[in-house]
Structures are given as structure tokens and as C-alpha cells.
XYZ file of C-alpha atoms in Angstrom:
750
model
C 68.524 153.655 91.393
C 64.892 155.142 90.572
C 62.966 153.850 87.678
C 63.178 157.283 86.251
C 66.697 157.025 85.991
C 66.638 153.497 84.472
C 64.009 154.875 82.000
C 66.259 157.582 80.989
C 69.253 155.151 80.575
C 67.236 152.681 78.121
C 65.807 155.568 76.169
C 69.530 157.116 75.651
C 71.256 153.972 75.015
C 68.655 153.054 72.261
C 69.382 156.601 70.621
C 73.003 155.894 70.690
C 72.894 152.462 69.187
C 70.821 153.774 66.277
C 73.082 156.945 65.711
C 70.207 159.440 66.237
C 70.213 161.985 69.009
C 66.861 162.071 71.242
C 64.902 165.152 70.399
C 62.098 166.092 72.929
C 58.816 165.547 71.576
C 55.544 167.210 72.746
C 52.904 164.404 72.937
C 49.375 165.270 71.964
C 46.619 164.832 74.431
C 45.057 162.115 72.696
C 48.259 160.261 73.013
C 48.331 160.890 76.644
C 44.851 159.439 77.208
C 45.505 156.500 75.157
C 49.035 155.531 76.419
C 49.081 156.917 79.849
C 52.917 157.568 79.637
C 54.966 160.796 78.551
C 58.442 160.303 77.563
C 60.855 163.157 77.631
C 64.597 163.677 77.497
C 66.504 163.898 80.762
C 68.866 166.521 79.610
C 65.965 168.843 80.427
C 65.826 168.024 83.935
C 66.747 170.981 86.339
C 66.484 173.487 83.159
C 63.777 175.937 82.616
C 63.265 174.361 79.121
C 61.845 171.289 80.746
C 58.534 173.117 81.287
C 57.711 173.562 77.865
C 57.451 170.018 77.167
C 54.566 169.382 79.566
C 50.967 169.775 78.526
C 48.975 172.297 80.182
C 46.335 169.731 81.525
C 47.661 166.441 82.792
C 45.135 163.477 83.102
C 44.946 161.282 86.106
C 44.755 162.190 89.774
C 47.776 163.308 91.900
C 49.562 165.166 89.102
C 50.492 168.732 89.966
C 49.220 171.944 88.044
C 51.373 173.979 85.862
C 51.015 176.759 88.242
C 52.355 174.779 91.048
C 55.195 173.727 88.972
C 56.132 177.130 87.869
C 56.025 178.406 91.695
C 58.428 175.519 92.618
C 60.609 176.628 89.720
C 60.696 180.167 90.921
C 61.429 178.825 94.471
C 64.363 176.758 93.003
C 65.743 179.708 91.288
C 65.704 181.861 94.453
C 67.430 179.035 96.296
C 70.014 178.628 93.579
C 70.822 182.244 93.534
C 70.982 182.499 97.287
C 73.227 179.381 97.287
C 75.658 181.299 94.818
C 75.637 184.291 96.880
C 76.584 182.169 99.975
C 79.508 180.512 98.084
C 78.098 177.364 96.931
C 78.848 175.888 93.577
C 75.845 174.847 91.501
C 77.891 172.430 89.330
C 79.131 170.536 92.402
C 75.472 170.023 93.635
C 74.502 168.729 90.197
C 77.439 166.248 90.352
C 76.383 165.168 93.730
C 72.958 164.526 92.563
C 74.170 162.719 89.652
C 76.161 160.410 91.948
C 73.225 159.886 94.287
C 70.838 158.914 91.500
C 73.249 156.825 89.759
C 73.786 159.079 86.723
C 77.641 158.663 86.960
C 77.125 154.951 85.992
C 75.002 155.990 83.244
C 77.790 158.316 81.983
C 80.435 155.282 82.309
C 78.052 153.050 80.241
C 77.562 155.557 77.556
C 81.415 156.211 77.432
C 81.895 152.507 76.987
C 79.196 152.139 74.314
C 80.631 155.259 72.450
C 84.100 153.669 72.282
C 86.065 155.632 74.638
C 85.150 159.260 73.350
C 84.908 161.294 76.344
C 84.107 164.495 74.318
C 80.876 163.136 73.005
C 79.700 162.322 76.764
C 80.873 165.493 78.351
C 78.496 167.611 76.206
C 75.754 165.469 77.544
C 76.649 164.634 81.192
C 77.919 167.162 84.041
C 81.272 166.158 85.272
C 81.339 164.550 88.667
C 83.218 165.936 91.567
C 85.453 164.070 93.988
C 84.838 163.457 97.559
C 87.101 166.289 98.659
C 85.313 168.871 96.473
C 82.072 168.307 98.308
C 83.486 169.826 101.588
C 83.953 173.372 100.443
C 83.792 175.853 103.085
C 80.520 177.708 103.703
C 78.267 174.935 102.793
C 75.667 174.585 105.642
C 73.348 171.557 106.493
C 70.393 173.767 105.682
C 71.670 174.101 102.044
C 72.316 170.235 101.969
C 68.586 169.878 103.044
C 67.642 172.291 100.307
C 69.630 170.444 97.851
C 68.149 167.160 98.790
C 64.601 168.441 98.708
C 65.289 169.870 95.279
C 66.565 166.452 94.107
C 63.754 164.741 95.438
C 61.476 167.177 93.759
C 63.234 166.661 90.606
C 63.090 163.027 90.937
C 59.280 163.244 90.595
C 58.100 163.532 86.924
C 55.038 163.087 84.712
C 56.004 159.544 84.005
C 55.182 158.500 87.644
C 52.111 156.706 86.620
C 54.209 154.424 84.310
C 57.580 154.562 85.523
C 57.941 150.894 86.640
C 55.989 149.483 83.697
C 58.798 148.429 81.328
C 61.737 151.203 81.534
C 64.036 148.689 83.313
C 63.389 145.929 80.826
C 63.870 148.340 77.778
C 67.170 149.334 79.319
C 68.469 145.950 80.092
C 67.325 144.760 76.591
C 69.285 147.665 74.817
C 72.466 147.069 77.015
C 72.595 143.462 76.245
C 71.846 143.872 72.554
C 74.696 146.580 72.475
C 77.165 144.004 74.324
C 76.400 141.272 72.087
C 76.739 143.507 68.893
C 80.043 144.708 70.325
C 81.316 141.330 70.682
C 79.905 140.143 67.339
C 82.677 139.485 64.609
C 82.562 140.898 61.367
C 80.124 139.513 58.849
C 80.472 141.988 55.993
C 83.455 143.256 54.133
C 83.968 147.037 53.471
C 85.491 147.455 50.060
C 86.389 151.037 50.903
C 88.278 150.503 54.077
C 89.496 146.753 53.108
C 88.599 145.252 56.380
C 85.771 142.952 57.751
C 82.908 145.001 59.635
C 79.575 144.173 61.248
C 76.562 144.704 59.356
C 75.379 147.028 62.193
C 78.269 149.361 61.211
C 77.248 149.466 57.756
C 73.524 150.487 58.762
C 74.394 153.110 61.493
C 78.161 153.190 61.961
C 81.141 154.923 60.226
C 80.755 152.578 57.302
C 77.349 153.798 56.453
C 78.199 155.315 53.102
C 81.007 152.697 52.294
C 80.749 150.061 49.476
C 80.456 146.638 51.172
C 79.903 143.028 50.161
C 79.408 139.588 51.731
C 82.299 138.397 53.550
C 82.359 134.785 51.852
C 82.175 136.638 48.384
C 84.992 138.752 49.311
C 86.953 135.849 50.693
C 86.459 134.108 47.227
C 87.425 137.117 45.234
C 90.530 137.395 47.410
C 91.374 133.658 46.837
C 91.154 134.105 43.140
C 93.409 136.989 43.067
C 95.768 135.172 45.525
C 95.484 132.034 42.991
C 96.341 134.213 40.106
C 99.369 135.815 41.923
C 100.485 132.312 42.996
C 100.362 131.010 39.382
C 102.406 134.035 38.447
C 104.766 133.457 41.267
C 105.186 129.637 40.409
C 106.153 130.566 36.665
C 108.671 133.241 37.872
C 110.023 130.486 40.438
C 110.468 127.990 37.559
C 111.909 130.663 35.241
C 114.365 131.755 38.028
C 115.369 128.114 38.848
C 116.129 127.400 35.262
C 118.014 130.792 35.113
C 119.905 130.016 38.134
C 120.973 126.456 36.755
C 122.115 128.147 33.621
C 124.227 130.810 35.723
C 125.775 127.847 37.893
C 126.862 126.189 34.797
C 128.218 129.317 33.100
C 129.945 129.885 36.342
C 131.687 126.656 36.536
C 132.615 126.739 32.669
C 134.160 130.199 33.261
C 136.005 129.127 36.290
C 137.423 125.957 34.615
C 138.441 127.696 31.310
C 140.200 130.499 33.020
C 141.849 128.036 35.411
C 143.032 125.858 32.743
C 144.296 128.879 31.074
C 146.435 130.127 34.111
C 147.928 126.813 34.545
C 148.903 126.736 30.796
C 150.617 129.970 31.114
C 152.335 129.061 34.316
C 153.635 126.026 32.847
C 155.020 127.583 29.590
C 156.431 130.529 31.419
C 158.340 128.537 33.923
C 160.899 127.653 31.269
C 161.647 131.213 30.240
C 161.029 132.756 33.736
C 163.991 135.109 34.059
C 163.388 136.273 30.235
C 159.533 136.602 30.494
C 158.960 137.533 34.139
C 157.810 140.936 33.416
C 155.566 139.948 30.533
C 154.274 136.975 32.500
C 153.252 139.227 35.444
C 151.495 141.550 33.004
C 149.723 138.947 31.271
C 148.726 137.061 34.513
C 147.469 140.145 36.240
C 145.403 141.276 33.282
C 144.135 137.631 32.920
C 143.326 137.538 36.671
C 141.583 140.976 36.489
C 139.499 139.787 33.671
C 138.540 136.565 35.584
C 137.907 138.444 38.740
C 135.525 140.791 36.992
C 133.654 138.131 35.072
C 133.401 135.799 38.273
C 132.502 138.618 40.437
C 129.708 139.737 37.928
C 128.512 136.342 37.631
C 128.760 135.458 41.428
C 126.885 138.650 42.288
C 124.171 137.901 39.650
C 123.886 134.315 41.127
C 123.547 135.467 44.595
C 120.947 138.108 43.580
C 119.238 135.282 41.671
C 119.182 132.929 44.774
C 118.040 135.792 47.046
C 114.998 136.572 44.647
C 114.270 132.639 44.393
C 114.211 132.540 48.297
C 111.870 135.376 48.348
C 109.669 133.842 45.705
C 109.732 130.560 47.746
C 108.893 132.278 50.982
C 105.969 134.115 49.427
C 104.629 130.865 47.987
C 104.691 129.080 51.432
C 103.266 131.972 53.045
C 100.395 132.359 50.506
C 99.801 128.579 50.664
C 99.269 128.901 54.425
C 97.123 131.928 54.034
C 95.037 130.199 51.256
C 94.426 127.190 53.801
C 93.146 129.610 56.350
C 89.655 128.662 57.612
C 88.884 131.685 59.624
C 87.218 134.267 57.255
C 87.966 137.193 59.217
C 91.694 136.438 59.865
C 92.002 135.375 56.350
C 90.636 138.670 54.971
C 92.918 140.557 57.347
C 95.980 138.936 56.255
C 94.894 138.586 52.674
C 94.942 142.238 52.007
C 98.470 142.649 53.370
C 99.618 139.506 51.264
C 97.864 140.532 48.019
C 99.682 144.036 48.247
C 102.993 142.378 49.068
C 102.715 140.037 46.196
C 101.585 142.872 43.747
C 104.583 144.962 44.871
C 106.985 141.978 44.553
C 105.646 140.902 41.114
C 105.949 144.562 39.921
C 110.010 144.184 40.400
C 111.397 143.405 37.039
C 113.953 140.319 37.133
C 117.102 140.800 35.161
C 117.511 137.385 33.370
C 120.299 138.511 31.129
C 123.786 137.258 31.860
C 126.113 139.993 33.135
C 129.155 138.550 31.221
C 129.747 135.984 28.558
C 131.783 132.929 29.310
C 134.204 133.561 26.238
C 137.691 134.602 27.173
C 139.938 136.743 24.965
C 142.971 134.907 23.449
C 145.926 136.871 24.661
C 148.950 137.055 22.432
C 152.354 137.559 24.066
C 155.067 139.589 22.223
C 158.042 137.319 22.240
C 159.935 138.846 19.189
C 163.041 139.394 21.617
C 162.973 135.898 22.766
C 161.598 134.006 19.749
C 164.195 131.213 20.048
C 162.974 130.551 23.743
C 159.270 130.692 22.741
C 159.892 128.356 20.049
C 160.980 125.813 22.315
C 157.793 126.184 24.512
C 155.198 123.393 24.116
C 151.780 124.622 22.624
C 148.401 123.902 24.465
C 147.605 120.159 23.924
C 144.339 119.158 22.326
C 141.694 118.246 24.897
C 140.803 114.620 25.984
C 137.465 113.017 24.749
C 134.498 114.238 26.943
C 131.789 111.577 28.616
C 128.020 111.984 27.844
C 126.007 111.383 31.141
C 123.294 108.964 31.046
C 119.765 110.337 30.066
C 118.083 112.038 33.101
C 114.373 111.097 34.050
C 112.940 114.496 33.221
C 115.458 115.260 30.060
C 112.879 114.244 27.375
C 109.627 115.677 25.846
C 107.825 114.379 22.848
C 109.946 116.681 20.575
C 113.070 117.560 22.630
C 115.968 116.203 24.487
C 118.449 117.744 26.986
C 121.979 116.237 26.758
C 124.582 116.660 29.207
C 128.298 115.748 29.392
C 131.396 116.205 31.486
C 135.420 116.660 30.801
C 137.389 114.664 33.515
C 140.683 116.424 32.703
C 142.319 119.778 33.040
C 142.460 120.520 29.278
C 141.618 123.967 27.856
C 138.472 123.848 25.854
C 136.975 126.630 23.781
C 133.833 124.824 22.811
C 132.235 121.316 22.104
C 130.858 119.783 18.991
C 127.943 117.748 19.497
C 126.611 115.202 16.878
C 123.502 113.109 16.952
C 121.332 110.969 14.635
C 118.487 108.565 14.903
C 119.413 105.024 15.411
C 117.740 103.809 12.404
C 119.049 106.463 10.247
C 122.446 107.476 9.108
C 121.894 111.103 8.573
C 124.048 113.133 11.128
C 123.399 116.620 12.642
C 126.227 118.574 14.211
C 126.029 121.618 16.696
C 128.717 123.741 18.344
C 127.961 124.340 22.150
C 129.822 126.595 24.560
C 128.536 124.847 27.749
C 128.640 121.306 28.782
C 124.981 120.700 28.029
C 122.578 121.233 25.112
C 118.796 120.929 24.372
C 117.892 119.660 20.985
C 114.487 120.460 19.535
C 112.253 119.412 16.659
C 112.898 115.748 17.216
C 110.490 112.834 16.377
C 108.482 111.461 19.330
C 109.177 108.035 20.870
C 112.258 107.751 18.790
C 116.005 106.796 19.852
C 118.775 109.179 19.143
C 122.593 108.590 19.280
C 124.742 111.334 20.756
C 128.406 111.899 20.945
C 130.638 114.909 21.710
C 134.082 116.262 21.116
C 135.985 118.948 22.809
C 137.942 121.734 20.795
C 140.507 124.445 21.547
C 143.098 126.293 19.407
C 145.198 123.179 19.024
C 142.734 120.761 17.630
C 139.747 118.486 18.589
C 139.447 115.703 20.841
C 138.495 112.152 20.074
C 134.703 111.529 20.097
C 132.995 110.526 23.271
C 131.307 106.945 23.455
C 127.816 107.035 21.837
C 124.944 107.112 24.038
C 121.342 106.553 23.243
C 118.604 109.133 24.186
C 114.957 108.475 23.571
C 112.149 111.114 23.136
C 108.776 110.864 25.009
C 105.935 109.253 23.119
C 103.171 111.400 21.533
C 99.831 111.665 23.264
C 97.391 108.804 22.539
C 94.031 109.364 21.038
C 90.932 107.962 22.868
C 88.383 106.505 20.315
C 85.142 107.905 21.763
C 83.159 105.750 19.295
C 84.405 102.540 20.922
C 83.844 103.574 24.621
C 81.180 101.632 26.509
C 80.061 102.436 30.187
C 77.769 101.207 32.557
C 76.622 102.268 36.196
C 79.773 101.027 37.636
C 82.286 100.462 35.055
C 83.696 101.753 31.667
C 85.589 100.210 28.783
C 88.023 102.840 27.290
C 89.947 102.281 23.953
C 92.545 104.440 22.451
C 95.002 104.624 19.682
C 98.790 105.215 20.137
C 100.167 108.144 18.433
C 103.353 106.704 17.687
C 104.664 104.041 15.217
C 107.169 102.613 17.702
C 105.769 100.648 20.562
C 105.571 102.148 23.948
C 106.356 100.761 27.294
C 102.830 101.344 29.029
C 100.114 103.576 29.410
C 98.524 105.608 32.280
C 94.834 106.462 32.424
C 93.954 109.540 34.516
C 90.457 110.012 35.934
C 89.082 113.692 37.122
C 85.606 113.189 38.715
C 83.309 116.095 38.064
C 80.940 117.842 40.245
C 77.954 119.602 38.425
C 79.569 119.369 35.144
C 82.450 121.685 36.096
C 85.581 121.587 33.983
C 88.328 120.768 36.662
C 91.782 119.423 35.936
C 92.235 117.663 39.436
C 93.323 113.974 39.090
C 91.181 111.792 41.381
C 92.723 108.546 40.402
C 95.451 107.215 38.048
C 95.696 103.604 36.546
C 99.383 102.966 35.629
C 101.077 100.098 33.787
C 98.646 99.399 31.151
C 100.189 97.171 28.545
C 97.468 97.710 25.744
C 95.282 100.157 24.210
C 92.010 99.499 26.238
C 91.260 99.189 30.018
C 88.422 98.352 32.153
C 87.619 100.817 34.642
C 85.509 100.560 37.808
C 83.817 103.765 38.550
C 81.121 105.121 41.012
C 77.313 105.171 39.793
C 75.693 108.401 38.906
C 78.841 110.197 38.335
C 80.637 112.230 35.442
C 84.423 111.791 34.749
C 86.987 113.230 32.531
C 89.297 110.700 31.404
C 92.802 111.150 29.667
C 95.492 108.871 28.581
C 99.255 109.190 28.861
C 101.866 106.981 27.017
C 105.196 106.078 28.718
C 108.647 104.931 27.747
C 112.180 105.190 28.949
C 112.137 108.953 28.028
C 109.306 109.743 30.100
C 105.679 110.411 29.916
C 103.660 111.957 26.985
C 101.244 114.852 27.182
C 97.778 114.104 28.058
C 95.443 113.164 25.352
C 92.248 115.022 24.612
C 89.821 114.224 27.523
C 86.537 112.443 27.058
C 83.580 112.647 29.074
C 81.964 109.483 30.623
C 78.436 109.395 32.601
C 77.906 106.342 34.951
C 74.074 106.964 35.113
C 73.277 103.995 32.619
C 74.517 101.662 29.993
C 76.228 103.432 26.900
C 77.215 101.840 23.830
C 77.757 103.005 20.043
C 76.672 101.467 16.767
C 79.374 99.428 15.029
C 79.459 100.858 11.433
C 81.528 97.978 10.260
C 78.536 95.476 10.607
C 75.955 97.947 9.031
C 73.952 96.923 5.865
C 74.937 99.125 3.039
C 71.327 100.736 2.987
C 71.682 101.904 6.527
C 72.971 105.481 7.394
C 73.906 106.134 11.015
C 72.730 109.523 12.303
C 73.387 111.287 15.527
C 70.017 110.231 16.758
C 69.614 106.786 15.365
C 69.758 105.476 11.695
C 67.565 105.400 8.670
C 67.505 103.779 5.154
C 68.558 105.432 2.022
C 66.824 104.452 -1.205
C 69.831 103.014 -3.035
C 70.558 99.782 -4.859
C 72.336 96.902 -2.774
C 76.044 96.803 -3.704
C 78.104 93.868 -4.001
C 79.156 92.598 -0.554
C 82.982 92.299 -0.190
C 83.115 92.195 3.759
C 82.032 89.305 5.606
C 81.177 91.286 8.882
C 78.322 93.159 7.249
C 74.704 92.021 7.196
C 73.797 90.911 3.670
C 70.061 89.943 3.535
C 68.746 91.574 6.784
C 69.155 95.325 6.833
C 70.552 95.338 10.245
C 73.456 96.539 12.482
C 74.997 95.468 15.676
C 75.795 97.822 18.538
C 79.230 97.625 20.495
C 79.568 94.633 22.890
C 78.321 95.111 26.406
C 81.080 93.409 28.545
C 79.713 94.341 31.778
C 77.862 91.974 34.233
C 74.752 93.139 35.782
C 71.745 94.764 34.383
C 71.541 97.030 31.343
C 68.708 99.250 30.040
C 68.222 101.070 26.697
C 65.179 102.536 24.690
C 64.370 102.598 20.884
C 61.904 105.075 19.774
C 59.759 103.842 16.819
C 57.169 105.094 14.430
C 53.861 103.355 14.103
C 54.122 102.414 10.397
C 57.798 101.269 10.615
C 58.535 97.311 10.456
C 61.796 96.462 12.539
C 63.606 93.862 14.472
C 65.298 94.898 17.792
C 67.021 92.796 20.453
C 70.522 91.269 21.212
C 72.891 89.043 19.243
C 76.335 87.223 19.790
C 79.137 88.334 17.891
C 79.143 85.316 15.346
C 75.511 85.680 14.707
C 75.264 84.961 10.842
C 75.141 88.077 8.449
C 73.676 86.190 5.624
C 70.199 85.368 7.522
C 67.633 87.364 9.644
C 68.018 88.531 13.205
C 65.840 86.151 15.336
C 65.840 83.138 13.058
C 68.927 81.472 14.443
C 69.987 80.455 17.977
C 72.511 83.359 18.560
C 70.078 86.212 18.433
C 66.877 87.268 20.290
C 64.538 89.756 18.680
C 61.243 91.614 19.036
C 59.695 91.858 15.442
C 57.007 94.418 14.227
C 55.211 93.945 11.022
C 52.069 95.272 9.588
C 49.240 93.000 8.236
C 46.146 93.970 6.583
C 44.326 93.157 9.776
C 46.442 94.376 12.536
C 49.995 95.384 13.930
C 51.698 91.864 14.507
C 54.421 91.648 17.170
C 56.709 88.607 17.264
C 59.519 87.548 19.800
C 61.823 85.407 17.938
C 64.523 83.152 18.906
C 65.698 80.237 16.434
C 62.558 81.277 14.533
C 60.158 80.354 17.185
C 57.540 82.844 18.405
C 54.819 82.554 20.940
C 51.433 83.813 20.171
C 51.158 87.338 21.712
C 48.755 90.157 21.048
C 49.561 93.811 21.881
C 46.739 96.007 21.756
C 48.415 99.242 22.220
C 51.260 99.682 19.795
C 54.283 100.829 21.769
C 56.165 104.032 20.440
C 58.912 103.682 23.013
C 60.236 100.138 23.645
C 62.564 99.568 26.676
C 64.957 96.615 26.352
C 66.401 95.033 29.873
C 69.393 92.744 29.692
C 69.982 90.821 32.788
C 73.265 88.824 32.515
C 72.899 87.379 36.078
C 69.268 86.235 35.936
C 69.559 85.116 32.216
C 66.774 87.333 31.049
C 66.085 89.775 28.150
C 62.853 91.611 28.633
C 60.781 94.063 26.312
C 58.564 96.834 27.896
C 56.252 99.363 26.365
C 58.037 102.427 28.275
C 55.365 104.806 27.801
C 52.824 103.042 30.067
C 55.512 100.779 31.897
C 53.817 97.694 30.504
C 55.723 94.259 30.358
C 55.639 92.882 26.813
C 57.778 89.617 26.924
C 60.809 88.026 28.478
C 63.266 85.549 27.112
C 64.779 83.328 29.592
C 68.104 82.063 28.170
C 71.548 81.578 29.460
C 73.918 83.899 27.719
C 77.206 81.809 27.287
C 78.945 85.041 26.045
C 78.583 88.758 26.206
C 75.897 90.055 23.521
C 75.648 93.003 21.198
C 72.527 95.068 20.772
C 71.062 94.270 17.373
C 68.684 96.512 15.166
C 67.198 95.965 11.822
C 64.723 97.650 9.328
C 62.327 95.771 7.190
C 60.755 99.100 5.692
C 62.202 102.560 5.287
C 61.960 104.301 8.421
C 63.938 105.706 11.444
C 64.906 104.057 14.673
C 66.015 106.316 17.451
C 68.182 104.694 20.238
C 68.564 106.136 23.681
C 71.304 104.948 25.892
C 72.778 105.840 29.319
C 69.292 105.512 30.996
C 69.196 104.076 34.710
C 67.192 100.957 34.905
C 63.535 102.071 35.769
C 62.081 100.808 38.912
C 58.990 99.300 37.035
C 61.111 96.804 35.050
C 61.484 94.628 38.265
C 59.981 91.171 37.506
C 58.944 88.601 40.028
């Protein structure tokens, strides 16, 4: 194919991909001189209009003049007219030329790129003739030579000087780009059409004016919508399962009651069958009709309920599979249909009302004519004692119990009488129940209850069943956030039981949080905890939500209110039970109130030293915290054992290690005290932020000026027990304590 044809192909393909038609443009003479190329649309070949796009003067040698071109056009017109008079078809010749110069291939490629719309191509390309149409009678070899000459003449264009420059490269580039874009999968989502599309279609295609969004955002939005529908579906499934269970029990109750009634009629009427045959048949037929109507109504409702429940579960399974789909395009294609199906299904109202009641009408037989015979008939006997079933694992909550029982006889029963009371109390409660189960509410948590039941009919009441003990689930515990201590790899969690009665064990549930999100996904559970505290090993630099459940024979309690624990450093609280009466604990530290010292009645508080202990640090390893002080405040800070004397000063005994600051007339004096001994250490720059590093493994307690990373002093002492942080004020002032700080790298000592 000639380079001219290739140039045309590349030009038209680019126009089709951008969605614009190629309009002929007349280049200025300055542009001709600068560029050396003139581009024009190939649809003008062989037409009179093509002469209008040529400039009057063409630069360069070897170009034809406009007069020569017009003379050739006139000659071509005469030849065309002569050919038509001789019986030649001009359209046939054009088709042959198109095939000769490869224009048919261009037409096929354009048809492929336009998505199979031939009507858009036919307006731009002449139709090709078949080989048989070329052999029309009257066509001479001279005409063929003239046609070839005209085609060769038309093949020459003002583009000859630059026809091989880059036209074929442009064509190949656009064609490859079109193919790659055609094969590219959807990367945006059209909200108008509800389908994934390519970004190219939004810019130049049929979705140009539609509203679009990013495919991941659309996917997340659809997932949220599906998740909401799944939650509604799960609620409906739970509701339908409960209703189906209720229907089954009602169905069985109705069937048993009417069955026993039939047998009772049959036994009594057999003694007087000849006299009461007609009445017996009438009563049995009426009773059977009533039974059939009620059973059919209940059975139909039960079948409908089962079908609805099966549909719910099928939708849940399908939705779960769709929710796990990783391919975005496939997910979005299926998600639209699934969301519509879910919404349509959830719009249907579900009938949760019983179609009939289990009561049966007591039928009275007119036996006035056979009164003597009827007096000899035995009446319905009183039922036997029911049997209460053992407590089911999921039958209890903190305030309710579901009690079930059975009747292992063929007695006719109209209702049941359920009695219960607490094991430790004689106050009795009584309920009348139609079914063989009952849910009792407004009970005390973690409490044992005795239950017994009797059956009743028109004759009388049965003996009571044996008493069975049920127990309610415990109340949720309460986590004591002030007693929680943690470090970079562990936490000590303490809580209080919500019940007076003891429970069997506790379960701690951990939820790891990412970026402080409020998630309820349990990542770890610790079960079988016998006491109200537990030491948990955690991962460093993480945040956790921690909840506690209490367990007994009745089941598990609800979760306690969650607490947030960070493992970025050591956390501890101040123990108010050890505080001197003049100390007031604030959110950011503690201060002194100018009050008189009251009498000391508690041996755990400090008497002489105005101090306080922090909670115990029971974790091996390194622990770091900081204390912010004011320049004119006198204080003591450090660590101490639990049994450090409360009537003395911190640092004056062998159970405490302290840094002391006092102000003398000449200077700020700093002392490091243990058993009253202090080295002679001078600190030129008074620290305003003091870092304390407790290293259990290396038996060190170090003090630092945290503002300038300056090491002040280190105690080398073997700690026989875990220690408490300790703080004391010798003059009114404020100490601010900062915990949860990771150990700074500059605290490393040789």
C-alpha cells in the first residue's frame, strides 16, 4: 500500500478514536514553508472539491501548477463521461481502485473500531464490488488503461515531499492504541448506566455526559449497601427461625390435643355405639373438619415460612460469596443485580401472625335421650405429671430463662401451670401456659431458680413435676480503668464482678485497633480466668479494646464496657489510698491544697511525707516515665516498695530510691537518696522535665534531664520485689506525670 494510503489511515483512525470528524483545513502559506507537509482529507480524492484545498502556489520543485491540475481534471471528467456513455460503471471503477490501493482494508479496520456499525462506514467509503462485477460487458482494455492511469494520477498528492516521513508510524501507533484501549477492562463506574466502563468512554464515548465515580469507591459503596442488606437479612432469618420454631411447637400441640380428643370420643362412644352412632359421626366429622382446617392452615403457613427461610439463606450464601469476590469488574456486574434482588426481596412483607390458635372448642353432645347410658360413660381422666427438660446451653440471659417440658402420656391437656421461685426464697410465682415451653423475664442475674409444672384439663390438674433448677447468666463485669497497668508488651487488667453470687470463670476478649478505628472484631479471647484480674501479653506499639464476660452454668454474660489500652510505653495510675490528705489528684498530676492535716486513721496513707505511690509496675524489662516540675517547687520523685514506711520520708530508708530538689539561699540543691545517703552532685541547669528509667533486668534506676537528654544519676540496686513509682511535694506546687512514653534511645547507658 502506498504511503499516501497509510497517511490517510492514521489520520482517520485518530479522528475516530477522539470522536471528532476530520474536517479539511486550508493551510497558510507560512505553515507550508515551515512544515513542508500539507494534510488533507482523503474523502476529497476523485472529487471536484479537492481542488479547493490546494494553495495557488506550492513551494518546492516538481510540483504541478494549478492550471495543469485543472486541465487534468477536465480530461478526467471527459473520460468519465465517455466511460459512462460506453456502458462503464463509475462506482465499479472506484471500488476496484479502493481494492487496488488497499482502501478496503482501511474500511474493515474502521468497521472494527466503530464496533460493527456499517452504516457509519458506508457514508465514508464506497462499497467494493465482487470479482464477477468487474467483468461487465463493454469494458475494453483501453478503458482499463485509462482507469489505471487515473488511479496513478490520483495517487500523486501534494504530500509527496513528506509522505514517507511518519505517516505509517502514526497509523501503527494509533491502531495499537485503539486495540489496547479496546482490550482494556473497565476502570471507572458509570452511575447512570450502573456498569463499569473505561475512562476513555467517559471522555469520548457514549458515557461522556454521564455521572461516573472511581471503581474502588463504587465497589466500597456497593459493599456497604450489601452489608446493610445482609444485616437486615440476618435479622429476618433469626426472626423467621424463631417463628418457625414457634409454629412447629403450636403444630405439635394442636395435633396432640386433637388426637387425644378423638381417642377420648372414640373410647366413650364405643359403649353406646348403637344409640349414639349418628351423633358420634356428626361430632367426629365436625371435629375432624376443624382439625383439618387448623392443621392445613398451620401446615401451609409452616411450609411458606420454610420456603421464605430457605430463600433468605440462599440469598445470604450468595451475598457472602459475592462479598468475597476480589475481581472488581465481576463484583460490580453481579452486585447491581444482587442489590436489586435483595431490595425487592426485603420489600415483601412477612406474615408473622398465627393463622389459627391452638385452642379447641369443647363440644357438648346432646344425650338427653340416652341420659342413663351417658351417666355410665367414664369422664376424661386428669392428665399425668409432665417432665421438665434440663436447661439448654442457650436458654438463659442475665434477666430471662426459657423453660421447656414434655408430657409422656396420651392425656388430654388444656393448659399447663408453671411455678417457679428462687432457691433461697420461698416466694412463689405461677403462670398459665398453652404451649410446652415458656420464657420467664424480669429475673435476677446469676441466680438459681426452681421450676415445676402441672397439666390441666376439664377434669382436674395433674401432680406437679419434679423440681428442676435453672440458673440465669451473670451480669456483665465492670473493668476498673484506674487499676489497669500496661507496658510495651503486656497489660494487667482488673475488673469487678457485677453479681453478688460467685461465677464460674471469666473470658477476656481483645480487639486490635488499626488507626484508632472502632471495630468489634475479636482478635483474641482468653478463657477460664478464675479471678478478677489477668496479665495479658500483647504486641508493642498497638492499641486494643478489651472487654470481659462472666460465665456460669447458665451461659455467658454480655460484654463489659470496653477500655482502650495502648502498648506504646508503661502506663500506671496514682493510688489514692496512699495519698497524704493534703494531696489532691488532678487529671494532669496532683497539687497541694492549703488545708490543715487531719487525723490519720488509715495506715496505708503517708503521715509525715506529703507523698503518694503509683500503682505497682509488675512487668519485667525497662519502664520509662517523665515528671514535669516547676523551678521553684521542692519535691521527691523515684520508686519505692509496697511496704515503705508511711510515717517517714521517701529516700530516708532502704525501701525507697528518690531524687530530691530543695532550694537553698545560694543555689538549687539536688540529692539522690537511698537509706538517707546522698552523693555530692551539682546540676548547673535545673531540669524542668525529668525522665525516670526503671530497668529491672540490669538493676538500675536512672534519672535524666529529658529536655537536653542529659544523664543525671543512676542507682545500681537489686530490686527484690516489683516497685511503685513514688512522688512527694515539700512545698506547695504541681507535679505533672506523663506515662505511656516509649523508652528514648538516649537513655542507653554503657
